[in-house]
Tab-separated table of C-alpha atoms in Angstrom:
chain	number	residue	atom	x	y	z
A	745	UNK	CA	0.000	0.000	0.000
A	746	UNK	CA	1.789	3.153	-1.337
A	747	UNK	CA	1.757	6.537	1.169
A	748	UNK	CA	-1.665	8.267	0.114
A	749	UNK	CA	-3.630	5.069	-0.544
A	750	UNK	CA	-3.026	4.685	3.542
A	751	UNK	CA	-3.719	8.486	4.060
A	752	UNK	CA	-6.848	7.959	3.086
A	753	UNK	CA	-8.293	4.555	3.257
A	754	UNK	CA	-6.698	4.430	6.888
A	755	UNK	CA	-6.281	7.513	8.630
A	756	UNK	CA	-8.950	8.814	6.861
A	757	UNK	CA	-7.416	11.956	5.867
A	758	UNK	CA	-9.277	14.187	3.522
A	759	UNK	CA	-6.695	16.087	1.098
A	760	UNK	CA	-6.402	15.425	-2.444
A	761	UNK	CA	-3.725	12.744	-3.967
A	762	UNK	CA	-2.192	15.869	-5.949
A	763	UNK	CA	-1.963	18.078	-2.746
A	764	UNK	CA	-0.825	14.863	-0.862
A	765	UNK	CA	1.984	13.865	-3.728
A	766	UNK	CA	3.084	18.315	-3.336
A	767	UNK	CA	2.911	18.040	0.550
A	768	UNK	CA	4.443	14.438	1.730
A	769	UNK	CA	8.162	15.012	0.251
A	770	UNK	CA	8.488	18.132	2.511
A	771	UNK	CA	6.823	15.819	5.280
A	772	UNK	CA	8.934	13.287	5.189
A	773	UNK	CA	11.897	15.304	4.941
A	774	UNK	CA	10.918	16.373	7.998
A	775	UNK	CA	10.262	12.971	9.658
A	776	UNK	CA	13.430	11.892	8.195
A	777	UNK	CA	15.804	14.007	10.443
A	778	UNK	CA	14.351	12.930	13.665
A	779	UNK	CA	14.484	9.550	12.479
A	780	UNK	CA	18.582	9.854	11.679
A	781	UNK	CA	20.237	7.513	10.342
A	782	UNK	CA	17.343	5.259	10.113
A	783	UNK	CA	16.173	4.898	6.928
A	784	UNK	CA	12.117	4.683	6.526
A	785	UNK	CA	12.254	2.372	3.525
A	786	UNK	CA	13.632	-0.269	5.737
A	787	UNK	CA	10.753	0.317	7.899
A	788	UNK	CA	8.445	-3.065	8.716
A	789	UNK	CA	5.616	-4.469	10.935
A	790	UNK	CA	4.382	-1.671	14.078
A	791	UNK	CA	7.468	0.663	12.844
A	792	UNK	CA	6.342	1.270	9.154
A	793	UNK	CA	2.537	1.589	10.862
A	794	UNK	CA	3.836	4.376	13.420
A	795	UNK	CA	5.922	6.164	10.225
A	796	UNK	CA	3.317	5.938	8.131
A	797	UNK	CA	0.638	7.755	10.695
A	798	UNK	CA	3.531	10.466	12.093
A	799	UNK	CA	3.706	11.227	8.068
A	800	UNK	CA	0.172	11.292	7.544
A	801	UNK	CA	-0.134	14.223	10.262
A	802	UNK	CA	2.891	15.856	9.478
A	803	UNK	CA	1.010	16.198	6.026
A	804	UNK	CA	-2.054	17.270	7.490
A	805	UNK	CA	-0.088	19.945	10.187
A	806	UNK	CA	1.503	21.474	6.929
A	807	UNK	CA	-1.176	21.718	4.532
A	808	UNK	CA	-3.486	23.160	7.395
A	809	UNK	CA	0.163	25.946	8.528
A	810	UNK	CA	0.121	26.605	4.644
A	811	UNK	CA	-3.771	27.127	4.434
A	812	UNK	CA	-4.015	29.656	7.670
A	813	UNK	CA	-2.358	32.851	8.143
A	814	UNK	CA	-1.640	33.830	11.557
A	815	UNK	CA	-1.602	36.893	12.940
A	816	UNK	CA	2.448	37.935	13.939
A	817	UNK	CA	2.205	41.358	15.262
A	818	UNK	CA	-0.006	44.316	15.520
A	819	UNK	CA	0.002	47.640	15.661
A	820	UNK	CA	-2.549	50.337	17.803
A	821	UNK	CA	-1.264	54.168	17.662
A	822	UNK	CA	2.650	53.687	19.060
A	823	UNK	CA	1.748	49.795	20.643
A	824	UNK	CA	3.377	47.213	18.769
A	825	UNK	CA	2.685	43.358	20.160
A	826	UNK	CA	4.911	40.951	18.182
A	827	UNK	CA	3.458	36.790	18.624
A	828	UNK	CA	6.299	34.432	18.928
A	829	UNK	CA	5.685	31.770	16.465
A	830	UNK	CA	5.933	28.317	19.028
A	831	UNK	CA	6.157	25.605	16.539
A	832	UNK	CA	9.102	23.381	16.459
A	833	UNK	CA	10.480	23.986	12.947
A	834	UNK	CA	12.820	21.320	11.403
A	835	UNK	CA	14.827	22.763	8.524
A	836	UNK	CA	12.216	25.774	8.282
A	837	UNK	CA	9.100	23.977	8.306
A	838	UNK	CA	6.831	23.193	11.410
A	839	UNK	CA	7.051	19.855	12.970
A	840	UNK	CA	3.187	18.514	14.261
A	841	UNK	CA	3.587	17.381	17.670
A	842	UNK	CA	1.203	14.560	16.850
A	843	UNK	CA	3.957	13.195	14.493
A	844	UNK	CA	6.440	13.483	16.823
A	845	UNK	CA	4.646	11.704	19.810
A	846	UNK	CA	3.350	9.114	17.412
A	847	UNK	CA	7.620	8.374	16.615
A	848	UNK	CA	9.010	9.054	20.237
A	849	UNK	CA	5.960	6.693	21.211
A	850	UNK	CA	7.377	4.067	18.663
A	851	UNK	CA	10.966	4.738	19.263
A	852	UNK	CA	12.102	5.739	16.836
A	853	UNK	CA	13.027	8.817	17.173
A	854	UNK	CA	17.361	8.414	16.421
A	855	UNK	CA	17.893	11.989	17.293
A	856	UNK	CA	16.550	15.276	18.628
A	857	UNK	CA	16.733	19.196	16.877
């Protein structure tokens, strides 16, 4: 079973193949330095289940940070309040804490940013 047919006929997710196939490189980019020098490909049994649901919400956590804008700083007469952003970001994108709980819970987590 190849990446998005488990996206969606088991976690259920609801994103397109086409904005799955742009989204799940970056993803597993992602995924893949916390995981360090383990390789996913080699992945079998309750390991390749966990990888394959911390990738399927890492997708979801980045198409859902792409879709919203938040709101950074604002401005009233000479008041400026700036937001610190609080995601974890692993080479510049945001790391879902559901993916990361789903590998640390799996252990498989070979190193930490």
């Amino acid at each position: 079973m190849d990446n998005y047919a488990y996206y969606k006929e088991v976690y259920g997710g609801a994103l397109t193949e086409g904005a799955f196939n742009r989204l799940s490189p970056a993803s597993a980019a992602v995924l893949s330095v916390l995981l360090y020098p383990a390789d996913p490909s080699s992945f079998t049994g309750d390991a390749l289940s966990a990888y394959r649901d911390a990738l399927c919400r890492q997708v979801d956590y980045q198409s859902a940070k792409n879709s919203t804008r938040s709101v950074s700083r604002e401005t009233l007469g000479d008041c400026t309040q700036v937001y610190r952003d609080t995601d974890i970001h692993v080479s510049g994108a945001p790391l879902s804490p559901d993916a990361l709980l789903i590998l640390q819970s799996a252990h498989l987590i070979c190193r930490w940013i």
